[in-house]
Coordinates of C-alpha atoms in Angstrom, one line a residue:
M732 CA 188.7 127.6 108.9
S733 CA 188.0 130.5 106.3
D734 CA 186.8 130.3 104.0
I735 CA 189.9 131.8 102.2
T736 CA 190.5 130.5 98.4
T737 CA 193.2 129.9 96.2
S738 CA 193.6 130.2 92.2
A739 CA 195.9 129.1 90.1
L740 CA 195.8 129.4 86.3
S741 CA 192.4 129.1 84.9
E742 CA 191.3 125.8 83.1
T743 CA 191.5 125.7 79.3
D744 CA 191.8 129.3 79.5
T745 CA 194.9 130.9 77.5
L746 CA 197.5 133.5 78.0
S747 CA 200.2 134.9 75.7
V748 CA 204.3 134.7 77.8
G749 CA 206.6 136.4 76.3
G750 CA 204.6 136.0 72.6
E751 CA 204.0 131.9 73.3
R752 CA 200.1 131.2 73.3
R753 CA 200.6 128.5 76.2
R754 CA 196.6 126.1 77.3
R755 CA 195.9 127.7 81.5
T756 CA 195.7 123.9 83.3
G757 CA 194.1 124.9 87.6
G758 CA 190.2 125.1 86.3
R759 CA 187.4 127.6 89.1
G760 CA 190.0 129.1 91.1
A761 CA 187.1 129.1 94.3
E762 CA 186.9 125.7 94.1
R763 CA 190.5 124.9 95.4
I764 CA 190.1 125.7 98.8
R765 CA 193.8 127.4 100.9
T766 CA 193.6 126.1 104.6
G767 CA 195.9 129.4 105.3
A768 CA 196.0 130.3 109.3
A769 CA 192.1 130.1 111.6
G770 CA 193.0 133.9 112.6
T771 CA 194.1 135.3 109.4
Y772 CA 190.7 136.9 109.8
R773 CA 190.2 138.2 113.5
N774 CA 190.6 141.2 115.7
L775 CA 190.7 143.4 111.4
V776 CA 192.2 146.2 112.5
N777 CA 191.2 149.2 109.7
R778 CA 194.5 151.7 109.3
L779 CA 193.5 154.0 106.8
A780 CA 192.7 157.8 106.7
K781 CA 188.9 158.4 108.5
T782 CA 186.5 160.3 105.0
E783 CA 186.0 162.8 107.3
L784 CA 182.9 164.6 104.9
L785 CA 182.2 167.9 107.1
D786 CA 185.1 170.5 108.5
P787 CA 185.3 171.3 112.5
V788 CA 183.0 174.2 112.1
A789 CA 180.0 171.6 110.7
L790 CA 180.1 168.9 112.6
D791 CA 179.9 170.9 115.9
A792 CA 177.2 172.8 114.5
M793 CA 175.2 169.5 114.4
H794 CA 177.0 169.0 117.8
E795 CA 175.6 171.5 119.0
A796 CA 172.1 171.0 117.4
S797 CA 171.8 167.7 119.3
L798 CA 172.5 169.6 122.1
T799 CA 169.9 171.4 122.2
I800 CA 167.0 169.0 121.5
L801 CA 167.6 167.6 124.3
E802 CA 168.1 170.8 126.4
E803 CA 165.1 172.5 124.5
I804 CA 162.8 169.6 123.6
G805 CA 163.9 166.5 125.2
M806 CA 163.2 162.7 125.0
D807 CA 160.4 161.0 126.2
I808 CA 161.6 158.6 128.6
M809 CA 158.8 155.7 129.1
L810 CA 159.5 153.9 132.3
P811 CA 159.4 155.2 135.4
E812 CA 162.8 153.7 137.1
A813 CA 164.9 155.0 134.7
R814 CA 162.9 158.8 134.9
S815 CA 164.1 157.9 138.6
I816 CA 167.5 157.6 137.7
M817 CA 167.9 160.7 135.7
K818 CA 166.2 162.8 137.7
A819 CA 169.1 162.2 140.6
H820 CA 171.7 162.3 137.8
G821 CA 170.5 166.1 137.4
A822 CA 168.3 165.6 134.5
D823 CA 165.0 168.0 134.5
V824 CA 162.0 165.4 135.3
T825 CA 158.2 167.0 135.5
E826 CA 156.2 164.1 137.5
G827 CA 153.5 163.0 135.6
S828 CA 154.9 163.7 131.8
E829 CA 157.0 161.7 130.2
R830 CA 159.8 164.6 128.7
V831 CA 162.9 164.0 130.3
R832 CA 165.2 167.5 129.3
F833 CA 169.1 167.5 129.3
D834 CA 171.5 170.3 130.2
R835 CA 173.5 170.0 128.0
D836 CA 176.8 170.7 130.2
L837 CA 174.5 167.2 132.0
I838 CA 175.4 164.8 128.5
M839 CA 178.8 165.3 128.1
D840 CA 179.7 165.3 132.2
M841 CA 177.4 161.9 131.9
I842 CA 179.1 160.3 129.0
A843 CA 183.2 161.1 129.8
P844 CA 183.7 157.9 131.7
A845 CA 182.0 155.6 128.7
P846 CA 185.2 153.9 127.7
R847 CA 187.6 154.9 124.4
E848 CA 187.9 151.0 123.9
F849 CA 187.2 147.4 125.5
Q850 CA 187.0 143.5 124.2
M851 CA 184.1 141.0 124.3
F852 CA 185.0 137.8 125.5
A853 CA 183.8 134.8 123.8
R854 CA 183.1 131.5 125.7
N855 CA 186.2 130.1 122.7
P856 CA 189.1 133.6 124.1
E857 CA 190.5 132.9 120.4
R858 CA 187.6 133.9 119.7
N859 CA 187.5 137.3 122.2
V860 CA 186.7 140.7 119.5
K861 CA 188.4 145.0 120.5
M862 CA 185.2 147.3 120.1
G863 CA 186.6 150.9 119.1
G864 CA 189.5 152.0 118.7
N865 CA 191.1 151.0 115.3
N866 CA 189.0 147.6 115.7
L867 CA 186.9 146.3 112.8
V868 CA 184.3 143.8 113.0
F869 CA 181.2 142.2 111.9
A870 CA 178.5 140.7 113.7
Q871 CA 175.7 138.4 110.6
I872 CA 172.1 139.5 110.3
A873 CA 169.7 140.0 113.4
S874 CA 166.7 140.0 113.6
A875 CA 165.5 138.5 109.4
P876 CA 161.4 138.0 110.3
F877 CA 162.0 135.9 107.1
V878 CA 164.8 133.3 105.2
A879 CA 165.0 132.2 101.9
D880 CA 167.6 129.9 99.7
R881 CA 167.0 129.6 95.7
E882 CA 165.0 125.6 96.1
G883 CA 163.0 127.4 99.4
G884 CA 161.5 130.2 98.7
R885 CA 161.5 133.1 101.0
R886 CA 159.1 131.3 104.3
A887 CA 158.9 132.4 107.9
G888 CA 161.8 132.2 110.4
N889 CA 161.5 128.4 111.6
Q890 CA 164.7 127.0 114.0
E891 CA 166.4 124.6 111.8
D892 CA 167.2 127.8 108.8
F893 CA 167.7 129.3 112.5
R894 CA 170.3 126.9 112.9
K895 CA 172.3 126.6 109.6
L896 CA 172.4 130.5 109.8
V897 CA 174.5 129.9 113.0
K898 CA 177.0 127.6 111.8
L899 CA 177.5 129.4 108.6
A900 CA 179.0 132.5 111.4
Q901 CA 180.6 129.9 113.1
C902 CA 182.0 128.3 109.3
Y903 CA 183.5 131.7 108.5
D904 CA 186.8 133.8 110.8
V905 CA 185.7 136.7 109.2
I906 CA 182.5 136.3 110.7
H907 CA 183.7 137.7 114.1
T908 CA 180.4 138.2 115.9
T909 CA 176.6 136.5 115.8
G910 CA 173.8 139.9 116.0
G911 CA 171.0 138.6 116.4
Y912 CA 168.5 135.7 115.3
P913 CA 169.9 135.7 112.4
V914 CA 165.9 135.4 111.8
E915 CA 162.7 134.9 113.9
P916 CA 162.0 131.7 114.6
I917 CA 158.1 132.4 115.4
D918 CA 158.4 128.0 115.6
I919 CA 159.6 127.8 119.7
H920 CA 157.0 130.0 122.0
A921 CA 157.9 132.7 122.3
S922 CA 158.7 132.8 126.0
V923 CA 160.7 130.3 125.7
R924 CA 162.6 131.1 122.5
H925 CA 165.4 133.2 123.8
L926 CA 165.9 130.1 126.2
D927 CA 166.4 127.3 122.8
C928 CA 168.1 130.4 120.9
L929 CA 170.5 131.2 123.4
S930 CA 171.3 127.7 124.1
D931 CA 172.6 127.4 120.7
M932 CA 174.8 130.1 120.6
V933 CA 176.3 129.2 123.0
K934 CA 176.6 125.2 121.5
L935 CA 176.8 125.9 117.3
T936 CA 179.1 128.3 118.2
D937 CA 182.2 129.7 120.5
K938 CA 182.2 133.7 119.2
V939 CA 180.2 136.3 121.2
F940 CA 177.0 136.9 120.5
H941 CA 173.5 138.8 121.4
C942 CA 170.8 139.4 123.5
Y943 CA 167.3 141.1 123.0
S944 CA 165.9 143.8 125.6
L945 CA 161.9 142.9 125.5
G946 CA 162.6 142.3 129.1
K947 CA 164.3 142.4 132.1
Q948 CA 163.8 138.4 132.2
R949 CA 165.6 137.6 129.4
N950 CA 168.1 139.7 130.0
L951 CA 169.1 138.2 133.0
D952 CA 168.3 134.5 131.5
A953 CA 171.0 135.7 128.2
I954 CA 173.2 136.8 131.5
E955 CA 172.9 133.7 133.0
I956 CA 173.2 131.8 129.3
A957 CA 176.1 133.7 128.8
R958 CA 178.1 133.6 131.8
I959 CA 177.6 129.6 131.6
G960 CA 178.6 129.2 128.3
R961 CA 182.2 131.4 129.5
G962 CA 182.2 128.5 132.7
V963 CA 182.6 132.0 135.1
S964 CA 182.1 133.8 137.9
M965 CA 179.1 136.3 138.3
A966 CA 181.9 138.5 139.5
Q967 CA 184.1 137.8 136.2
M968 CA 181.5 138.0 133.8
E969 CA 180.4 141.7 135.0
S970 CA 184.3 142.8 134.3
E971 CA 184.9 140.6 131.1
P972 CA 181.9 142.0 129.3
S973 CA 180.3 139.6 126.9
L974 CA 177.4 139.8 125.4
F975 CA 175.4 143.3 124.4
T976 CA 172.3 144.2 123.1
I977 CA 171.0 146.7 120.7
I978 CA 168.8 149.5 122.0
N979 CA 166.2 150.9 119.6
S980 CA 165.2 154.3 120.4
S981 CA 161.1 155.0 119.2
S982 CA 162.5 157.4 117.1
P983 CA 161.6 160.4 116.8
L984 CA 162.8 160.7 120.7
R985 CA 161.4 158.3 122.2
L986 CA 162.5 155.1 124.5
D987 CA 161.0 153.0 125.4
G988 CA 160.2 150.7 128.2
P989 CA 161.9 147.8 127.6
M990 CA 165.3 149.1 125.9
L991 CA 165.4 151.5 128.9
Q992 CA 165.6 148.7 131.3
G993 CA 167.2 146.3 128.6
I994 CA 169.5 149.5 129.4
I995 CA 170.2 148.3 132.9
E996 CA 169.6 145.1 133.1
M997 CA 173.1 145.4 131.2
S998 CA 174.6 148.1 131.8
S999 CA 174.2 147.3 135.6
R1000 CA 176.3 144.7 135.3
G1001 CA 179.4 145.7 132.8
Q1002 CA 177.4 144.0 129.6
V1003 CA 177.8 145.3 126.4
V1004 CA 174.5 148.2 125.3
V1005 CA 175.1 149.2 121.1
M1006 CA 173.1 152.0 121.7
T1007 CA 171.2 152.9 118.0
P1008 CA 168.3 155.5 116.4
F1009 CA 166.5 154.7 113.7
T1010 CA 167.0 157.8 111.9
L1011 CA 165.0 157.2 108.3
A1012 CA 165.2 160.9 106.9
G1013 CA 162.0 161.4 105.6
A1014 CA 160.3 159.1 107.7
M1015 CA 160.5 158.6 111.4
A1016 CA 163.7 162.0 111.3
P1017 CA 163.5 165.2 109.0
V1018 CA 163.9 164.3 104.9
T1019 CA 167.2 166.8 105.0
I1020 CA 170.6 163.6 106.0
A1021 CA 171.7 167.3 108.4
G1022 CA 168.9 167.7 109.8
A1023 CA 168.6 163.4 110.8
V1024 CA 172.1 163.0 111.7
V1025 CA 171.4 165.7 114.3
Q1026 CA 168.3 163.4 116.0
Q1027 CA 170.6 160.2 115.8
N1028 CA 172.4 162.4 117.2
A1029 CA 170.5 163.7 119.6
E1030 CA 169.2 159.9 120.6
A1031 CA 172.9 158.4 121.9
L1032 CA 173.3 160.2 122.9
C1033 CA 170.2 160.2 125.8
G1034 CA 170.4 156.7 125.6
I1035 CA 174.7 156.9 125.6
A1036 CA 174.1 159.3 128.9
F1037 CA 171.9 156.8 130.4
T1038 CA 174.3 153.7 130.9
Q1039 CA 176.8 155.8 132.5
M1040 CA 173.3 157.2 134.9
V1041 CA 173.1 154.2 135.2
K1042 CA 177.0 152.5 135.7
R1043 CA 179.8 154.4 135.5
G1044 CA 182.5 153.1 132.7
A1045 CA 180.2 150.8 130.8
P1046 CA 180.9 150.5 128.2
V1047 CA 179.2 151.6 125.4
V1048 CA 178.7 151.5 121.5
Y1049 CA 177.5 155.4 120.0
G1050 CA 175.0 153.4 116.7
G1051 CA 174.7 155.1 113.6
F1052 CA 171.5 153.6 111.6
T1053 CA 169.8 157.0 109.8
S1054 CA 169.1 156.5 106.1
N1055 CA 166.5 157.8 103.5
V1056 CA 162.7 156.2 102.0
D1057 CA 161.9 156.4 99.4
M1058 CA 159.7 159.5 98.7
K1059 CA 157.4 157.8 96.0
T1060 CA 156.9 154.8 98.2
G1061 CA 157.5 155.8 101.4
A1062 CA 159.9 152.4 101.5
P1063 CA 163.1 152.3 103.4
A1064 CA 166.9 153.0 101.2
F1065 CA 169.8 151.5 102.0
G1066 CA 173.1 151.5 99.8
T1067 CA 172.6 155.1 98.9
P1068 CA 175.0 158.3 98.8
E1069 CA 172.1 159.5 101.7
Y1070 CA 173.1 156.3 103.4
M1071 CA 176.7 156.6 102.7
K1072 CA 177.1 160.4 104.0
A1073 CA 175.3 159.5 107.2
V1074 CA 177.1 157.2 108.1
I1075 CA 181.0 158.4 107.7
V1076 CA 179.2 162.2 109.6
G1077 CA 178.5 159.4 112.2
G1078 CA 181.9 159.1 112.3
Q1079 CA 183.0 161.9 112.6
L1080 CA 181.3 162.4 115.4
A1081 CA 181.2 159.3 117.2
R1082 CA 185.4 159.8 117.2
R1083 CA 184.3 163.4 118.8
Y1084 CA 182.5 161.4 121.4
R1085 CA 185.2 158.6 121.3
I1086 CA 183.4 156.8 121.8
P1087 CA 182.7 153.0 118.9
Y1088 CA 180.7 153.4 116.5
R1089 CA 178.0 150.7 115.2
T1090 CA 177.0 150.5 111.4
S1091 CA 175.6 148.5 109.1
N1092 CA 176.0 146.7 105.6
T1093 CA 172.3 147.2 103.8
N1094 CA 170.8 146.5 101.0
A1095 CA 167.4 146.4 99.5
A1096 CA 167.1 144.2 97.2
N1097 CA 165.0 141.5 97.4
T1098 CA 167.2 138.6 95.6
L1099 CA 170.3 138.2 94.8
D1100 CA 171.9 140.4 91.6
A1101 CA 173.6 143.3 91.1
Q1102 CA 171.7 145.4 93.5
A1103 CA 172.3 143.5 96.3
A1104 CA 175.7 143.6 95.6
Y1105 CA 176.5 147.0 94.3
E1106 CA 174.4 148.7 97.7
S1107 CA 176.0 145.8 99.7
A1108 CA 179.7 147.4 98.3
F1109 CA 179.2 151.3 98.6
S1110 CA 178.1 150.6 102.6
L1111 CA 181.1 149.0 102.7
W1112 CA 182.8 151.4 100.7
A1113 CA 181.7 154.1 103.9
L1114 CA 182.1 152.1 106.8
T1115 CA 185.2 151.4 106.4
Q1116 CA 186.2 154.6 105.4
G1117 CA 183.5 156.3 108.1
G1118 CA 185.8 154.4 110.5
G1119 CA 182.6 152.0 112.1
N1120 CA 183.9 149.2 114.8
F1121 CA 181.4 147.3 115.2
I1122 CA 179.3 146.0 111.5
M1123 CA 176.0 144.6 112.1
H1124 CA 174.2 143.1 109.3
S1125 CA 177.4 141.8 107.5
A1126 CA 176.4 138.6 106.4
G1127 CA 173.1 137.9 105.1
W1128 CA 171.3 141.1 105.3
S1129 CA 168.3 141.0 102.1
E1130 CA 165.1 143.0 101.4
G1131 CA 165.8 146.2 103.7
G1132 CA 166.3 143.2 107.1
L1133 CA 163.1 141.8 106.9
T1134 CA 164.5 138.4 104.9
A1135 CA 167.9 136.4 105.8
S1136 CA 169.2 134.4 102.6
F1137 CA 171.8 131.7 102.6
E1138 CA 172.9 132.2 99.0
K1139 CA 173.5 137.0 100.3
F1140 CA 174.7 135.6 103.9
I1141 CA 178.3 133.4 101.4
L1142 CA 178.1 136.5 98.5
D1143 CA 178.5 139.3 101.3
V1144 CA 181.3 137.0 103.0
D1145 CA 183.3 137.1 100.3
M1146 CA 183.6 140.9 100.0
L1147 CA 183.4 140.9 104.2
Q1148 CA 187.1 139.1 102.3
M1149 CA 187.8 141.8 100.0
V1150 CA 187.5 145.0 103.1
A1151 CA 190.5 141.9 104.9
E1152 CA 192.6 141.7 102.5
F1153 CA 193.4 145.4 101.3
L1154 CA 193.0 146.6 104.6
T1155 CA 195.7 144.4 105.3
P1156 CA 199.5 146.3 105.8
L1157 CA 201.0 146.1 101.8
D1158 CA 204.1 144.5 102.5
V1159 CA 207.4 146.0 102.1
S1160 CA 210.1 144.4 102.2
Q1161 CA 212.8 143.4 100.7
D1162 CA 211.6 140.4 99.8
A1163 CA 208.4 142.3 98.0
L1164 CA 210.6 144.7 96.6
A1165 CA 211.1 141.6 94.5
L1166 CA 214.8 143.4 93.0
D1167 CA 216.5 139.6 93.4
A1168 CA 212.9 138.3 91.0
V1169 CA 213.5 141.4 88.8
R1170 CA 217.6 141.2 88.1
E1171 CA 216.6 137.3 87.0
V1172 CA 213.9 137.7 84.6
G1173 CA 215.7 141.3 82.7
P1174 CA 213.7 142.9 80.6
G1175 CA 211.2 140.7 77.7
G1176 CA 211.4 138.1 80.0
H1177 CA 208.8 136.2 82.3
F1178 CA 207.3 135.7 86.5
F1179 CA 205.5 132.8 86.3
G1180 CA 208.5 130.5 86.6
T1181 CA 210.8 132.1 88.9
A1182 CA 211.9 130.9 92.1
H1183 CA 209.6 133.8 93.6
T1184 CA 206.9 133.7 91.7
L1185 CA 206.2 129.5 92.5
A1186 CA 207.2 130.1 96.5
R1187 CA 204.4 132.2 96.5
Y1188 CA 201.3 131.7 93.6
E1189 CA 199.7 129.5 96.1
S1190 CA 198.8 132.8 99.1
A1191 CA 200.0 135.0 96.3
F1192 CA 196.9 137.4 95.9
Y1193 CA 192.7 136.8 97.4
S1194 CA 190.8 134.6 95.5
P1195 CA 187.0 135.2 95.9
I1196 CA 185.1 132.3 96.7
L1197 CA 182.5 133.3 94.4
S1198 CA 183.7 135.0 91.7
D1199 CA 184.3 132.5 88.1
W1200 CA 187.8 133.3 86.0
R1201 CA 187.2 130.8 83.9
N1202 CA 187.0 131.9 79.6
F1203 CA 183.3 132.2 77.6
E1204 CA 183.9 128.3 76.1
T1205 CA 184.5 126.1 79.3
W1206 CA 181.7 128.6 81.4
T1207 CA 179.2 127.7 79.0
E1208 CA 180.9 123.6 79.0
A1209 CA 180.4 124.5 82.2
G1210 CA 177.1 125.4 82.0
R1211 CA 176.5 128.7 82.9
P1212 CA 176.9 129.1 86.1
T1213 CA 175.9 132.1 88.0
T1214 CA 176.7 134.2 90.8
Y1215 CA 173.8 132.4 92.7
D1216 CA 174.4 129.0 91.6
H1217 CA 177.2 128.9 93.3
A1218 CA 176.3 130.9 96.3
N1219 CA 173.8 127.8 96.6
R1220 CA 176.4 125.9 95.9
I1221 CA 179.1 126.8 98.6
F1222 CA 176.3 127.2 101.1
K1223 CA 175.0 123.7 101.1
E1224 CA 179.1 122.2 100.8
K1225 CA 179.8 124.6 104.3
L1226 CA 176.5 122.2 105.8
A1227 CA 177.8 120.3 105.5
S1228 CA 181.3 120.3 106.4
Y1229 CA 180.0 122.3 109.7
E1230 CA 181.9 121.0 112.9
R1231 CA 180.5 121.4 116.1
P1232 CA 183.5 123.5 118.2
P1233 CA 184.5 121.6 121.0
I1234 CA 182.0 122.6 124.7
D1235 CA 183.1 121.2 128.1
P1236 CA 180.6 118.4 129.1
A1237 CA 180.3 119.2 132.1
I1238 CA 179.0 123.6 130.9
E1239 CA 176.8 121.7 128.5
E1240 CA 175.4 120.0 131.0
E1241 CA 174.9 123.5 133.1
L1242 CA 173.5 124.6 130.4
D1243 CA 171.0 122.5 129.6
A1244 CA 170.0 122.6 133.2
F1245 CA 169.5 125.8 133.3
V1246 CA 166.7 126.1 130.2
A1247 CA 164.8 123.1 131.4
K1248 CA 164.5 124.6 134.4
R1249 CA 163.8 128.0 133.4
K1250 CA 161.1 126.0 130.6
A1251 CA 159.3 124.8 133.5
E1252 CA 159.1 128.2 135.5
G1253 CA 156.8 129.1 132.1
G1254 CA 160.1 130.7 130.3
V1255 CA 158.4 134.4 130.5
A1256 CA 155.5 135.9 130.5
T1257 CA 154.1 137.0 127.6
D1258 CA 150.1 138.0 125.5
F1259 CA 148.9 135.2 123.7

């Protein structure tokens, strides 16, 4: 169920009603939980007009510059099988070289069949998500090497914390999918880590999940685990995408072997590829945001075109991850004005190509503080206005993605739910216009006791999870708790109330047998 909280009037607060001083009773709003409809934050739709930072002429200039890069400079394609596929489709491949160049018309012809919208299928059909168009899908943080909470501090990723974070993702409807491993559990050997982690994704959640493209066998194992989890045939699985992978180019202008192999395995079987360059202006991309986005666009178009070479019509997402670096230290910066501009322009380009758009909720804060909130708020502002469809790292991202924070997860969920409420269309029905209530109260009265208010007060407004609306005296008597305190308490309460989603015992038995078999075979080869 969604953690939608409701507040009446806060304990011992004072307000004036019709000139009369009254004491407010109740308590901190976030303490009382309203159990709303389970589907409150499913299938979000962003009906807002999208911000367009560039006019059509400027956008066209960016598009053409990207195609010039692919045509004249090209990309290093670091997998012979991929170069062979590209050559068969008309790319300029030179024997003995990894460099591949692409005619601009070839790129546009190749990306044309990519679907504008598609659905991803979860183990629980109620958790299916719609990608593209005006749909908005939030995914949990992925791939952090560290995890943190107030008591345990910052520590290396481990299986226990991995499972806790996955459970938290299941607890909130505004988190539509897991993003990947929310934290890397390094206490599980890399040869079998994907088997344990993906098995947990199936058992601990009933949502769409992600697999890493780190070699062919891992992709094949992940596809089979997703198929078993849904209880469908491979033919049905290939026609109903149930798994996604993030493909990062090695900026500048390279696609490495595991990423290319991932495209081949996933696209050939109808699963979702999210093609995402990681272009930091001033480091792996030109120092200007325009130049960095042009490079991002070139790399994205190359990868998207390749998915369609592998299988025409394969579901693919245009990913953007362009930000800037701190030029004093070289450290990545997130939630900046530059990041916002890149997000919005990336959305314009994705819409030009009619391909779903992935972006991210980011910040570079090292703890749960004002920086963590305002950088995430700017990220969410940009991606909402910029038309993001699939939002990675939506909840839990801290320290520029190096740390998955339990407390930041709760803060982010609160902010995501606020975004969801903001996107809810304003009710302007006759009942909502409330003329009868205005007639009843008339000039100089108040609306607290009207039938109109009493019928709606419990659900009239969004009540934040973390905001503390008690007056100063009551807050002081309670020990002056901070947002950090509330977030720490709430994530523990949610874990304590977590319930594993139901799963068919036959499916769980088949899943366990597959994992045991693959472990007995040694999993995948590693060099350690």
